[in-house]
Amino acid sequence: MSEFEDHPHTITGRGLVSAEGCEAVRVRYRFVLEQGPQGRFAHGTLIGRHAGLRPIWMEPDAVLRLKTGRTLPISLTDLVDDVAEFETVGPIPPL
């Protein structure tokens, strides 16, 4: 049993977000990792250049590469100025 199966776990850092056909964008991320009935899921925010995030926001699937090198399958759900909200869209590997 991992430490966040009972309690949400907040993860922060710097990484890259990318989507097929779009340039990768350097971001600061902050997300909450939680355990739900169908497995682990995450939701949070990315802070980066609006001009770089906008094309990724238009794509249904993106990838967030964490400072550890691990990746999360995500979808950007909102974008206001330089702040994007996201949620995971697939299985989350061990972090």
XYZ file of C-alpha atoms in Angstrom:
95
model
C 0.000 0.000 0.000
C 1.466 3.362 -0.956
C 1.344 6.505 1.145
C -1.358 8.216 -0.947
C -3.905 5.424 -1.132
C -5.496 6.843 2.017
C -4.494 10.501 1.628
C -3.932 12.777 -1.368
C -0.311 13.577 -2.113
C 0.795 16.915 -3.640
C 3.702 16.872 -6.082
C 5.492 19.984 -7.375
C 8.428 20.611 -9.657
C 9.627 21.693 -13.069
C 9.217 19.652 -16.210
C 8.090 19.573 -19.828
C 4.664 19.195 -21.353
C 4.248 18.097 -24.958
C 1.684 16.788 -27.427
C 1.977 15.253 -30.863
C 2.802 17.922 -33.439
C 3.536 20.580 -30.783
C 6.775 21.897 -29.366
C 7.527 20.876 -25.783
C 7.026 23.647 -23.222
C 8.925 24.085 -19.971
C 6.495 24.282 -17.067
C 6.222 24.408 -13.320
C 3.719 21.824 -12.165
C 1.676 21.252 -9.044
C -0.732 18.369 -8.836
C -2.596 16.210 -6.380
C -2.251 12.457 -6.716
C -5.223 10.560 -5.317
C -6.568 7.038 -5.116
C -10.041 6.564 -6.567
C -12.305 3.549 -7.066
C -10.780 2.904 -10.497
C -7.145 3.528 -9.527
C -4.826 6.473 -9.102
C -5.563 9.785 -10.776
C -4.090 13.267 -10.679
C -5.236 16.807 -11.349
C -3.410 20.102 -11.049
C -1.898 23.126 -12.720
C 0.936 23.936 -15.090
C 2.564 27.338 -15.384
C 4.354 28.079 -18.653
C 4.307 30.331 -21.706
C 0.761 30.830 -22.988
C 1.971 30.793 -26.601
C 3.494 27.350 -26.056
C 0.671 25.908 -23.961
C -2.153 26.972 -26.295
C -1.373 24.456 -29.117
C -1.082 21.673 -26.507
C -4.411 22.718 -24.969
C -6.020 22.251 -28.389
C -4.871 18.599 -28.532
C -6.811 15.884 -26.660
C -3.745 14.063 -25.313
C -0.498 15.377 -23.886
C 2.395 14.113 -21.786
C 3.862 15.736 -18.692
C 7.496 14.789 -18.072
C 8.337 15.243 -14.392
C 11.677 16.348 -12.975
C 12.316 12.668 -12.151
C 12.007 11.749 -15.842
C 8.754 9.858 -15.327
C 5.785 10.764 -17.525
C 2.058 11.212 -16.973
C -0.603 11.020 -19.697
C -2.633 14.220 -19.307
C -5.212 16.430 -20.953
C -5.251 20.198 -20.491
C -8.764 21.128 -19.401
C -8.432 24.914 -19.140
C -5.964 27.647 -20.060
C -5.999 31.188 -18.707
C -2.959 33.354 -19.457
C 0.098 31.292 -18.458
C -1.771 28.810 -16.225
C -3.235 25.550 -17.488
C -5.322 23.071 -15.539
C -4.967 19.373 -16.310
C -6.080 15.899 -15.341
C -4.603 12.494 -16.055
C -6.165 10.432 -18.819
C -4.591 7.040 -18.374
C -2.802 4.749 -15.959
C -0.325 6.500 -13.695
C 3.040 4.771 -13.352
C 4.771 4.622 -9.957
C 6.215 8.023 -9.121
